[in-house]
Short mmCIF file of C-alpha atoms in Angstrom, two decimals:
data_model
loop_
_atom_site.label_atom_id
_atom_site.label_comp_id
_atom_site.label_asym_id
_atom_site.label_seq_id
_atom_site.Cartn_x
_atom_site.Cartn_y
_atom_site.Cartn_z
CA MET A 1 -56.86 15.13 -18.05
CA ARG A 2 -53.61 16.24 -19.44
CA PHE A 3 -50.37 14.77 -17.99
CA ASP A 4 -46.91 15.82 -17.69
CA VAL A 5 -45.46 12.45 -18.80
CA VAL A 6 -46.98 9.49 -20.23
CA ILE A 7 -44.97 6.17 -20.77
CA ASN A 8 -46.80 4.03 -23.53
CA GLY A 9 -46.75 0.48 -24.36
CA GLY A 10 -44.32 -0.96 -21.90
CA ARG A 11 -44.50 -3.69 -19.41
CA VAL A 12 -44.54 -2.53 -15.78
CA LEU A 13 -42.28 -4.21 -13.06
CA ASP A 14 -44.17 -2.52 -10.19
CA GLY A 15 -41.55 -3.52 -7.28
CA THR A 16 -43.84 -5.61 -5.44
CA GLY A 17 -42.69 -8.75 -6.90
CA ALA A 18 -45.46 -9.42 -9.00
CA PRO A 19 -44.88 -10.54 -12.67
CA PRO A 20 -44.67 -7.75 -15.33
CA TYR A 21 -47.96 -6.51 -16.77
CA ARG A 22 -48.79 -4.21 -19.71
CA ALA A 23 -49.77 -0.75 -18.72
CA ASP A 24 -49.11 2.84 -19.41
CA VAL A 25 -47.79 5.12 -16.67
CA ALA A 26 -48.80 8.66 -16.40
CA VAL A 27 -46.95 11.45 -14.25
CA VAL A 28 -48.20 14.74 -12.99
CA GLY A 29 -46.35 17.19 -10.52
CA GLY A 30 -43.52 14.62 -9.99
CA ARG A 31 -45.91 11.94 -8.78
CA ILE A 32 -47.27 8.92 -10.61
CA ALA A 33 -50.92 9.77 -11.41
CA ALA A 34 -52.24 6.67 -13.22
CA ILE A 35 -51.36 3.18 -14.35
CA GLY A 36 -53.30 1.39 -16.78
CA ARG A 37 -54.47 1.34 -20.34
CA LEU A 38 -54.58 5.20 -20.88
CA GLY A 39 -55.45 5.01 -24.61
CA GLY A 40 -54.82 8.39 -26.25
CA ALA A 41 -53.81 10.07 -22.95
CA GLU A 42 -52.24 13.63 -23.71
CA ALA A 43 -48.99 14.59 -22.31
CA GLU A 44 -46.25 17.35 -22.70
CA THR A 45 -43.80 14.47 -23.00
CA VAL A 46 -44.63 10.94 -24.49
CA ILE A 47 -42.03 8.02 -24.05
CA ASP A 48 -42.81 4.88 -26.37
CA ALA A 49 -41.87 2.06 -24.25
CA THR A 50 -42.86 -0.78 -26.61
CA GLY A 51 -40.73 -3.88 -26.02
CA ARG A 52 -39.27 -2.38 -22.81
CA PHE A 53 -40.02 -2.74 -18.97
CA ILE A 54 -41.10 0.27 -17.09
CA ALA A 55 -39.62 -0.01 -13.46
CA PRO A 56 -38.99 2.07 -10.28
CA GLY A 57 -35.59 3.91 -10.21
CA PHE A 58 -32.96 1.73 -8.61
CA VAL A 59 -31.35 2.82 -5.21
CA ASP A 60 -27.68 2.41 -4.92
CA CYS A 61 -27.29 1.55 -1.38
CA HIS A 62 -23.46 2.05 -1.34
CA ALA A 63 -22.36 4.83 -3.40
CA HIS A 64 -19.21 7.08 -3.00
CA GLY A 65 -20.56 9.95 -5.06
CA ASP A 66 -20.51 12.53 -2.08
CA ALA A 67 -18.49 14.99 -4.34
CA ALA A 68 -18.62 13.19 -7.67
CA VAL A 69 -22.52 13.32 -8.01
CA PHE A 70 -22.03 17.00 -9.03
CA ASP A 71 -20.16 15.67 -12.27
CA PRO A 72 -22.48 15.16 -15.30
CA VAL A 73 -20.37 12.31 -16.28
CA VAL A 74 -21.15 10.36 -13.09
CA GLN A 75 -24.84 11.35 -13.23
CA ARG A 76 -25.03 9.85 -16.93
CA ALA A 77 -23.20 6.85 -15.74
CA ALA A 78 -25.55 6.14 -13.01
CA LEU A 79 -28.64 6.80 -14.89
CA ARG A 80 -27.55 4.58 -17.80
CA GLN A 81 -27.86 1.80 -15.40
CA GLY A 82 -31.28 2.96 -14.16
CA VAL A 83 -29.92 4.23 -10.65
CA THR A 84 -31.90 7.29 -9.61
CA THR A 85 -30.87 7.48 -5.93
CA PHE A 86 -27.44 7.30 -4.41
CA VAL A 87 -27.05 6.63 -0.54
CA LEU A 88 -24.06 8.77 0.49
CA GLY A 89 -22.15 9.13 3.48
CA GLN A 90 -20.71 5.51 3.44
CA ASP A 91 -17.82 3.95 5.38
CA GLY A 92 -18.23 6.45 8.33
CA LEU A 93 -16.45 9.27 6.20
CA SER A 94 -17.89 12.14 4.50
CA PHE A 95 -18.21 16.03 4.64
CA ALA A 96 -20.71 16.53 7.20
CA PRO A 97 -21.18 17.40 10.06
CA GLY A 98 -18.02 18.98 11.29
CA SER A 99 -15.77 21.83 11.90
CA ALA A 100 -13.58 23.30 8.87
CA ALA A 101 -10.76 21.10 10.29
CA THR A 102 -12.86 17.98 10.29
CA VAL A 103 -14.07 18.55 6.70
CA ALA A 104 -10.54 19.10 5.55
CA TYR A 105 -9.48 15.80 7.22
CA ALA A 106 -12.34 13.66 5.83
CA SER A 107 -11.66 15.25 2.37
CA ARG A 108 -7.90 14.55 2.65
CA TYR A 109 -8.17 11.10 4.07
CA PHE A 110 -10.80 9.90 1.74
CA ALA A 111 -9.69 11.68 -1.27
CA ALA A 112 -9.11 8.69 -3.43
CA VAL A 113 -12.77 7.48 -2.43
CA ASN A 114 -15.13 10.51 -2.20
CA GLY A 115 -13.00 13.11 -4.14
CA PRO A 116 -12.84 16.94 -3.36
CA LEU A 117 -16.18 18.97 -2.44
CA ALA A 118 -16.60 22.35 -3.69
CA LEU A 119 -17.61 23.50 -0.29
CA ASP A 120 -15.34 24.45 2.71
CA GLY A 121 -16.38 23.78 6.41
CA PRO A 122 -17.75 24.09 8.88
CA LEU A 123 -20.69 22.16 7.31
CA THR A 124 -23.97 20.66 8.75
CA VAL A 125 -25.79 17.83 7.18
CA GLY A 126 -28.64 20.31 6.51
CA GLU A 127 -26.18 22.45 4.59
CA LEU A 128 -24.87 19.60 2.67
CA LEU A 129 -28.07 18.16 1.84
CA GLY A 130 -29.27 21.59 0.56
CA GLY A 131 -26.35 21.67 -1.78
CA TYR A 132 -27.44 18.55 -3.45
CA ASP A 133 -31.14 19.20 -3.63
CA ARG A 134 -32.32 20.25 -7.24
CA ALA A 135 -28.55 20.60 -8.14
CA VAL A 136 -28.09 17.24 -9.75
CA ALA A 137 -29.91 14.71 -12.01
CA LEU A 138 -30.08 12.05 -9.19
CA ASN A 139 -31.56 11.99 -5.95
CA THR A 140 -29.53 11.73 -2.93
CA ALA A 141 -29.87 10.31 0.51
CA TYR A 142 -27.18 10.72 3.43
CA LEU A 143 -25.96 8.52 6.28
CA LEU A 144 -24.35 10.29 9.15
CA PRO A 145 -20.49 9.16 9.03
CA HIS A 146 -19.37 8.03 12.38
CA GLY A 147 -15.71 8.40 11.68
CA THR A 148 -16.24 12.31 10.70
CA ILE A 149 -18.29 12.81 13.94
CA ARG A 150 -15.69 11.08 16.13
CA TYR A 151 -13.12 13.01 14.39
CA ASP A 152 -14.97 16.30 15.06
CA VAL A 153 -15.29 15.48 18.84
CA MET A 154 -11.90 13.49 19.39
CA GLY A 155 -9.62 14.22 16.48
CA PRO A 156 -7.40 11.30 15.59
CA SER A 157 -7.20 10.10 19.07
CA PRO A 158 -7.32 6.17 19.40
CA ASP A 159 -8.49 6.63 23.00
CA GLN A 160 -12.05 5.18 24.15
CA ALA A 161 -14.68 7.72 24.02
CA SER A 162 -15.52 9.42 27.54
CA PRO A 163 -18.87 10.11 28.65
CA ASP A 164 -18.42 13.56 27.72
CA ASP A 165 -17.09 12.43 24.13
CA LEU A 166 -20.33 10.22 23.57
CA THR A 167 -22.53 13.08 24.65
CA ALA A 168 -20.92 15.45 22.08
CA MET A 169 -21.05 12.83 19.30
CA LEU A 170 -24.78 12.09 20.24
CA ARG A 171 -25.56 15.58 19.71
CA HIS A 172 -24.16 15.55 16.22
CA VAL A 173 -26.23 12.39 15.48
CA GLU A 174 -29.54 13.86 16.87
CA LYS A 175 -28.96 17.08 14.92
CA GLY A 176 -28.02 15.09 11.93
CA LEU A 177 -31.21 12.98 12.00
CA GLU A 178 -33.19 16.29 12.31
CA ASP A 179 -31.53 17.54 9.27
CA GLY A 180 -32.72 14.48 7.24
CA ALA A 181 -30.00 11.72 7.56
CA VAL A 182 -31.24 8.14 6.49
CA GLY A 183 -29.15 6.44 9.09
CA LEU A 184 -25.59 6.02 10.59
CA SER A 185 -22.63 4.50 8.95
CA THR A 186 -19.44 3.30 10.05
CA GLY A 187 -15.98 2.21 8.58
CA LEU A 188 -14.27 0.08 11.21
CA GLU A 189 -11.18 -0.65 8.84
CA TYR A 190 -10.57 3.05 8.42
CA LEU A 191 -9.54 5.91 10.60
CA PRO A 192 -10.73 7.03 13.15
CA GLY A 193 -13.65 4.67 13.19
CA ARG A 194 -11.25 1.60 13.77
CA TYR A 195 -10.65 3.03 17.15
CA ALA A 196 -14.48 2.83 18.23
CA ASP A 197 -15.78 -0.07 20.27
CA ALA A 198 -19.20 -1.69 20.49
CA GLU A 199 -20.45 0.21 23.43
CA GLU A 200 -19.70 3.52 21.57
CA LEU A 201 -21.35 2.65 18.45
CA ALA A 202 -24.35 0.95 20.11
CA ALA A 203 -24.86 4.34 22.17
CA LEU A 204 -24.63 6.33 18.77
CA CYS A 205 -27.31 3.96 17.35
CA ALA A 206 -30.04 4.67 20.08
CA PRO A 207 -31.47 7.58 18.37
CA LEU A 208 -31.83 5.93 15.08
CA GLY A 209 -35.68 4.96 15.55
CA GLY A 210 -35.84 2.41 13.10
CA LEU A 211 -33.18 3.82 10.53
CA PRO A 212 -30.47 1.51 9.81
CA TYR A 213 -26.80 1.36 11.51
CA VAL A 214 -24.94 0.74 8.07
CA THR A 215 -21.43 -0.74 8.63
CA HIS A 216 -18.26 -1.52 6.79
CA MET A 217 -17.44 -4.29 9.30
CA ARG A 218 -14.05 -4.64 11.21
CA ALA A 219 -13.34 -7.85 9.11
CA TYR A 220 -14.58 -9.42 5.89
CA GLY A 221 -14.01 -12.74 4.02
CA GLN A 222 -12.75 -15.76 5.99
CA ARG A 223 -12.68 -13.33 9.04
CA ALA A 224 -16.24 -12.10 8.65
CA GLY A 225 -17.34 -13.79 11.51
CA VAL A 226 -15.19 -11.22 13.76
CA GLY A 227 -17.23 -8.46 11.93
CA MET A 228 -20.67 -10.10 12.25
CA THR A 229 -20.22 -11.01 15.91
CA GLU A 230 -19.67 -7.25 16.74
CA VAL A 231 -22.57 -6.34 14.35
CA MET A 232 -24.79 -8.51 16.38
CA ASP A 233 -23.38 -7.26 19.70
CA ILE A 234 -24.16 -3.66 18.64
CA ALA A 235 -27.77 -4.63 17.46
CA GLU A 236 -28.44 -6.28 20.74
CA ARG A 237 -27.16 -3.35 22.85
CA SER A 238 -29.10 -0.85 20.65
CA GLY A 239 -32.02 -2.60 19.09
CA ALA A 240 -30.99 -0.81 15.77
CA ALA A 241 -31.76 -2.17 12.53
CA VAL A 242 -28.41 -3.17 10.70
CA HIS A 243 -27.34 -3.02 6.96
CA VAL A 244 -23.95 -4.54 6.24
CA SER A 245 -21.94 -2.76 3.47
CA HIS A 246 -20.51 -4.80 0.61
CA LEU A 247 -20.71 -8.24 2.09
CA HIS A 248 -18.08 -10.07 0.27
CA GLY A 249 -16.39 -13.29 0.76
CA PRO A 250 -17.02 -17.27 0.65
CA ALA A 251 -20.73 -17.77 0.82
CA ASP A 252 -20.09 -20.86 2.93
CA VAL A 253 -18.77 -18.40 5.67
CA LEU A 254 -20.99 -15.41 5.16
CA LEU A 255 -24.55 -16.97 4.76
CA PRO A 256 -24.52 -18.87 8.00
CA LEU A 257 -23.48 -15.70 9.83
CA VAL A 258 -26.35 -13.95 8.04
CA GLU A 259 -28.84 -16.71 9.23
CA GLU A 260 -27.41 -16.55 12.77
CA ALA A 261 -28.00 -12.83 12.96
CA LEU A 262 -31.63 -13.26 11.52
CA GLY A 263 -32.30 -16.06 13.81
CA LYS A 264 -31.28 -13.84 16.87
CA GLY A 265 -33.84 -11.40 15.98
CA VAL A 266 -31.55 -8.85 14.18
CA ASP A 267 -33.17 -6.78 11.52
CA LEU A 268 -30.49 -7.38 9.05
CA THR A 269 -29.94 -6.48 5.26
CA PHE A 270 -26.75 -6.29 3.23
CA ASP A 271 -25.67 -5.00 -0.16
CA THR A 272 -23.09 -6.55 -2.56
CA TYR A 273 -21.73 -5.56 -5.91
CA PRO A 274 -21.31 -8.34 -8.79
CA TYR A 275 -17.35 -8.08 -8.94
CA LEU A 276 -14.75 -9.89 -7.03
CA ARG A 277 -12.15 -7.00 -6.83
CA GLY A 278 -12.45 -4.02 -4.62
CA ASN A 279 -11.33 -0.41 -4.53
CA THR A 280 -10.06 1.54 -1.82
CA ILE A 281 -7.19 3.77 -0.36
CA LEU A 282 -3.80 2.46 -0.95
CA ALA A 283 -2.83 3.18 2.71
CA MET A 284 -5.49 1.12 4.19
CA VAL A 285 -4.19 -1.84 2.14
CA VAL A 286 -0.70 -1.75 2.74
CA LEU A 287 0.14 -0.04 6.05
CA PRO A 288 0.23 -1.79 9.41
CA ASP A 289 -2.18 -0.56 12.22
CA SER A 290 0.91 0.91 13.94
CA VAL A 291 1.01 3.76 11.39
CA PRO A 292 -1.33 6.57 12.36
CA GLY A 293 -3.07 7.13 8.86
CA ALA A 294 -5.15 9.94 10.52
CA GLU A 295 -2.01 11.87 11.07
CA THR A 296 -0.45 12.23 7.58
CA ASP A 297 2.70 13.99 8.63
CA ARG A 298 3.51 11.45 11.29
CA ALA A 299 2.48 8.67 9.04
CA LEU A 300 4.88 9.85 6.12
CA GLU A 301 7.77 10.32 8.71
CA MET A 302 7.41 6.59 9.56
CA ILE A 303 7.21 5.54 5.89
CA ALA A 304 10.33 7.51 5.25
CA SER A 305 12.03 5.86 8.08
CA ASP A 306 13.41 2.35 8.89
CA GLU A 307 10.61 1.73 11.25
CA LEU A 308 8.73 -0.36 8.65
CA ASP A 309 11.56 -2.34 7.18
CA ALA A 310 10.45 -5.60 8.41
CA TRP A 311 6.92 -4.86 7.42
CA TRP A 312 7.46 -4.33 3.48
CA PRO A 313 8.56 -7.82 2.82
CA THR A 314 5.42 -9.32 4.11
CA LEU A 315 3.53 -7.69 1.20
CA ASP A 316 5.26 -9.49 -1.69
CA ALA A 317 2.31 -11.62 -2.50
CA VAL A 318 0.11 -8.52 -2.40
CA TRP A 319 1.87 -6.18 -5.03
CA PRO A 320 0.59 -8.27 -8.20
CA ARG A 321 -3.07 -7.89 -6.90
CA LEU A 322 -2.97 -4.08 -6.65
CA THR A 323 -3.75 -1.69 -9.56
CA VAL A 324 -3.28 1.95 -9.08
CA SER A 325 -6.66 3.72 -9.66
CA HIS A 326 -5.67 7.26 -8.46
CA ALA A 327 -2.34 8.86 -8.14
CA PRO A 328 -2.41 12.62 -8.20
CA GLY A 329 0.84 13.87 -9.38
CA MET A 330 1.86 10.42 -10.67
CA GLU A 331 -0.99 9.80 -13.13
CA TRP A 332 1.31 7.87 -15.49
CA ALA A 333 0.84 4.93 -12.91
CA GLU A 334 -2.86 4.89 -12.96
CA GLY A 335 -4.23 1.61 -14.59
CA LEU A 336 -0.93 -0.32 -14.07
CA THR A 337 -0.25 -2.99 -11.35
CA ILE A 338 2.15 -1.97 -8.43
CA VAL A 339 4.51 -4.44 -10.20
CA ALA A 340 4.13 -2.95 -13.44
CA ALA A 341 4.61 0.41 -12.08
CA ALA A 342 7.47 -0.27 -10.28
CA GLU A 343 9.19 -1.96 -13.15
CA ARG A 344 8.46 1.17 -15.15
CA ASP A 345 9.85 3.45 -12.25
CA GLY A 346 12.88 1.38 -12.12
CA SER A 347 12.51 0.30 -8.41
CA PRO A 348 11.22 -2.69 -6.23
CA PRO A 349 7.55 -2.73 -5.69
CA ALA A 350 7.87 -1.85 -2.07
CA GLU A 351 10.17 1.11 -2.80
CA PHE A 352 7.69 2.25 -5.51
CA CYS A 353 4.86 1.99 -3.16
CA ARG A 354 6.55 4.14 -0.45
CA ARG A 355 7.17 6.65 -3.16
CA LEU A 356 3.50 6.56 -4.25
CA LEU A 357 2.26 7.04 -0.63
CA THR A 358 4.84 9.76 0.02
CA GLU A 359 4.23 11.83 -3.14
CA THR A 360 0.40 11.77 -3.14
CA ARG A 361 0.54 12.22 0.69
CA LEU A 362 -1.48 8.87 1.38
CA GLU A 363 -4.17 10.07 -1.14
CA ALA A 364 -3.43 7.06 -3.76
CA GLY A 365 -6.07 4.75 -4.48
CA VAL A 366 -6.06 1.15 -5.86
CA VAL A 367 -8.31 -1.57 -7.19
CA SER A 368 -7.46 -4.83 -5.38
CA ALA A 369 -8.05 -8.33 -6.55
CA ARG A 370 -8.94 -10.63 -3.69
CA PRO A 371 -7.40 -13.98 -3.14
CA ASP A 372 -10.86 -15.65 -3.66
CA GLU A 373 -11.10 -14.20 -7.31
CA GLY A 374 -12.06 -17.18 -9.74
CA PRO A 375 -14.91 -19.48 -10.26
CA GLU A 376 -15.55 -20.18 -6.36
CA GLY A 377 -15.59 -16.56 -5.83
CA GLU A 378 -18.05 -15.91 -8.73
CA GLU A 379 -20.29 -18.55 -7.27
CA SER A 380 -20.15 -16.85 -3.95
CA VAL A 381 -21.17 -13.61 -5.43
CA ARG A 382 -24.32 -15.39 -6.98
CA ARG A 383 -25.41 -17.10 -3.79
CA MET A 384 -25.07 -13.93 -1.64
CA LEU A 385 -27.24 -11.90 -4.09
CA ARG A 386 -29.94 -14.51 -4.14
CA HIS A 387 -30.59 -14.06 -0.45
CA PRO A 388 -33.81 -12.19 0.52
CA SER A 389 -31.97 -9.94 2.87
CA HIS A 390 -29.61 -8.68 -0.03
CA THR A 391 -29.93 -5.20 -1.84
CA GLY A 392 -28.03 -3.87 -4.67
CA GLY A 393 -24.97 -1.27 -4.05
CA SER A 394 -22.10 -0.53 -6.45
CA ASP A 395 -19.59 0.61 -3.92
CA GLY A 396 -19.02 3.03 -7.01
CA ILE A 397 -15.71 5.18 -6.70
CA TYR A 398 -15.36 7.75 -9.37
CA VAL A 399 -12.05 9.25 -8.28
CA GLY A 400 -8.91 8.82 -10.53
CA GLY A 401 -7.76 7.85 -14.00
CA HIS A 402 -8.51 4.35 -13.63
CA PRO A 403 -11.29 3.54 -11.06
CA HIS A 404 -13.17 0.14 -10.51
CA PRO A 405 -15.69 -0.46 -13.30
CA ARG A 406 -18.42 -1.01 -10.65
CA GLY A 407 -19.39 2.63 -10.54
CA PHE A 408 -20.17 2.50 -14.20
CA GLY A 409 -21.66 -0.92 -14.61
CA ALA A 410 -22.73 -2.76 -11.37
CA PHE A 411 -26.66 -2.32 -11.66
CA ALA A 412 -26.53 -3.03 -15.37
CA ARG A 413 -24.45 -5.99 -14.59
CA PHE A 414 -27.09 -7.27 -12.26
CA LEU A 415 -29.52 -7.25 -14.95
CA GLY A 416 -27.92 -8.30 -17.89
CA ARG A 417 -25.70 -11.08 -16.31
CA HIS A 418 -27.47 -12.11 -13.31
CA VAL A 419 -31.01 -11.97 -14.66
CA ARG A 420 -30.99 -12.51 -18.37
CA GLU A 421 -27.70 -14.72 -18.74
CA LEU A 422 -27.61 -16.53 -15.42
CA ALA A 423 -31.11 -16.46 -14.06
CA ASP A 424 -30.13 -15.82 -10.58
CA TRP A 425 -33.06 -13.49 -10.22
CA THR A 426 -36.22 -13.10 -12.40
CA TRP A 427 -36.95 -9.62 -13.75
CA GLU A 428 -39.56 -8.95 -10.84
CA GLN A 429 -36.96 -10.21 -8.18
CA ALA A 430 -34.22 -7.92 -9.71
CA VAL A 431 -36.47 -4.77 -9.15
CA VAL A 432 -37.38 -5.74 -5.61
CA HIS A 433 -33.62 -6.09 -4.54
CA LEU A 434 -32.53 -2.94 -6.56
CA ALA A 435 -35.59 -0.83 -6.01
CA SER A 436 -38.30 -1.44 -3.44
CA HIS A 437 -36.38 -3.27 -0.79
CA PRO A 438 -33.58 -0.67 -0.40
CA ALA A 439 -36.11 2.27 -0.49
CA ARG A 440 -38.04 0.80 2.47
CA ARG A 441 -34.63 -0.01 4.22
CA PHE A 442 -33.83 3.75 4.20
CA GLY A 443 -37.24 5.15 4.89
CA LEU A 444 -37.87 6.46 1.46
CA THR A 445 -41.51 5.20 1.77
CA ASP A 446 -42.67 7.05 -1.23
CA ARG A 447 -40.03 5.55 -3.56
CA GLY A 448 -39.22 2.15 -4.99
CA LEU A 449 -42.65 1.26 -6.34
CA VAL A 450 -44.51 2.08 -9.56
CA ARG A 451 -47.82 2.89 -7.66
CA SER A 452 -50.01 5.94 -8.06
CA GLY A 453 -49.27 8.69 -5.74
CA PHE A 454 -45.55 7.57 -5.52
CA ALA A 455 -42.69 9.87 -6.52
CA ALA A 456 -42.04 9.44 -10.09
CA ASP A 457 -38.51 7.96 -10.34
CA VAL A 458 -39.20 5.66 -13.24
CA VAL A 459 -36.81 3.77 -15.46
CA VAL A 460 -37.44 2.35 -18.89
CA PHE A 461 -35.03 -0.40 -20.12
CA ASP A 462 -34.81 -3.09 -22.82
CA PRO A 463 -34.37 -6.39 -21.31
CA ALA A 464 -32.64 -7.78 -24.30
CA VAL A 465 -30.01 -5.12 -24.31
CA VAL A 466 -29.42 -4.07 -20.94
CA GLY A 467 -26.08 -4.89 -19.49
CA ASP A 468 -22.50 -3.51 -18.41
CA ARG A 469 -19.89 -2.64 -20.64
CA ALA A 470 -17.16 -1.37 -18.40
CA THR A 471 -14.16 -3.59 -17.79
CA TYR A 472 -11.14 -3.51 -15.49
CA GLU A 473 -9.06 -2.49 -18.69
CA ASP A 474 -11.72 0.42 -19.69
CA PRO A 475 -13.62 1.14 -16.57
CA ARG A 476 -15.60 4.26 -17.59
CA THR A 477 -17.56 2.67 -20.40
CA LEU A 478 -21.21 3.37 -20.05
CA ALA A 479 -23.77 0.72 -19.66
CA ALA A 480 -26.27 -0.06 -22.62
CA GLY A 481 -30.04 -0.80 -22.53
CA VAL A 482 -31.37 2.07 -20.35
CA ASP A 483 -32.38 5.02 -22.48
CA ASP A 484 -35.12 6.82 -20.62
CA VAL A 485 -35.21 7.82 -16.88
CA LEU A 486 -37.49 10.07 -14.82
CA VAL A 487 -36.36 11.52 -11.52
CA SER A 488 -38.98 13.32 -9.42
CA GLY A 489 -41.24 13.24 -12.48
CA VAL A 490 -38.85 15.03 -14.70
CA ARG A 491 -37.08 13.22 -17.77
CA VAL A 492 -33.42 13.44 -16.94
CA LEU A 493 -32.17 10.92 -19.61
CA ALA A 494 -33.66 10.78 -22.97
CA GLY A 495 -32.23 8.49 -25.73
CA GLY A 496 -29.34 7.75 -23.34
CA GLU A 497 -28.17 11.23 -22.98
CA LEU A 498 -28.69 13.99 -20.30
CA THR A 499 -31.31 16.26 -20.86
CA GLY A 500 -30.00 18.78 -18.54
CA ALA A 501 -32.74 18.74 -16.11
CA THR A 502 -31.40 18.78 -12.25
CA SER A 503 -34.49 17.35 -10.65
CA GLY A 504 -32.63 15.18 -8.01
CA ARG A 505 -34.07 15.80 -4.54
CA ALA A 506 -32.07 15.59 -1.34
CA LEU A 507 -34.17 12.74 0.24
CA HIS A 508 -35.43 12.60 3.88
CA PRO A 509 -36.75 9.46 5.57
#
């Protein structure tokens, strides 16, 4: 039999947790056709994997590539880490489903996170997924964004959802699931998701049918108990499986909460990224809850007035921890801390921040150092990723001139630092956490394993070389050690370079 692709001479990490074994892997028609000693098997494409591992493609459980995935630079950055699937629609805010006004709101409010989409509303989940399918080199899966749905029904209102509101939101959820969504996401520190209560969220989880409720909780770090209590309440009310996004903070606080939820029968998983700093919209970090960030004009009026005069001095300890990542119209500030940018601007940090928010119309983004940054924080990261409920997620943001390096290095860092250097995982455990476990979680039952009949998302990497090279100072540096990648059976990365193939599929559960 002649194959489309044969990968020869490597050691297979099949995703089951079994130790690596020597085998060749053959692909036909986008599927894995044979695994074993295939000798002189003929194929249109032959990849020599001598000295390298052959593994299933990694699933980035938390990626903000909703618009950026169309950029070849982003595709190459992901593939160079072995990532073959982005799970999009994170934090309750993305481009579908919604009217033209809703799509415009999600685009504006999350501009520093998701970037601009070259499609106007109205937009259904099916239309958005259709725009991804076979148009990019990565697979895409999509979560229904609760905040987008709530805005489409209730606008920026902080009110409790009425029965009619819930009915309308449920229609969006049910239709989105029919269109192929792999779960429901919330962003309970963002707007308008912040206004939802557990009753509303549990009602919207009812149709999920085993797919996960994926949540950016209402609180993290030392206050994670607040967020996890609500997670357990929603799970108890709805029976939904739960996946907690970027579960960061002190492990002594977080791990008992995870065990408590599991002990109560909650079907719980969570993702983390292997860094201590975050990246988000500046407005969320620096503005009090009294400022209606979902209403840009009103928020800007408050920022320009004296209404917040007593608030700004409370942020004196925060300014040194913030580095500007995205500043449209003020690009000179990108890569500088708020303190350094203020000095260059000749103004106090609070005044510069007000200017930055105003001139970007709240679209500025920042990389934020957490108070727990240091050896204790690093140890917490290591303890969290060793938990069996953990999956990998980059929380990658690709917008702006100086983004967080995690989008360009997280998965390579998992392999290079946390497997090869620190031995937090074995190689076979790493593939479970980064490929098979997340594929199962999102209902992608024909992905995540190197197994005959499975979709041929396959990564070939050098265990002696693989690692991240992106830093906070130079965040767009590509990772090393992953040179050959198949997506849906097509070679999309060869010798570390894009082949130009766009075989990525919009995946349905």
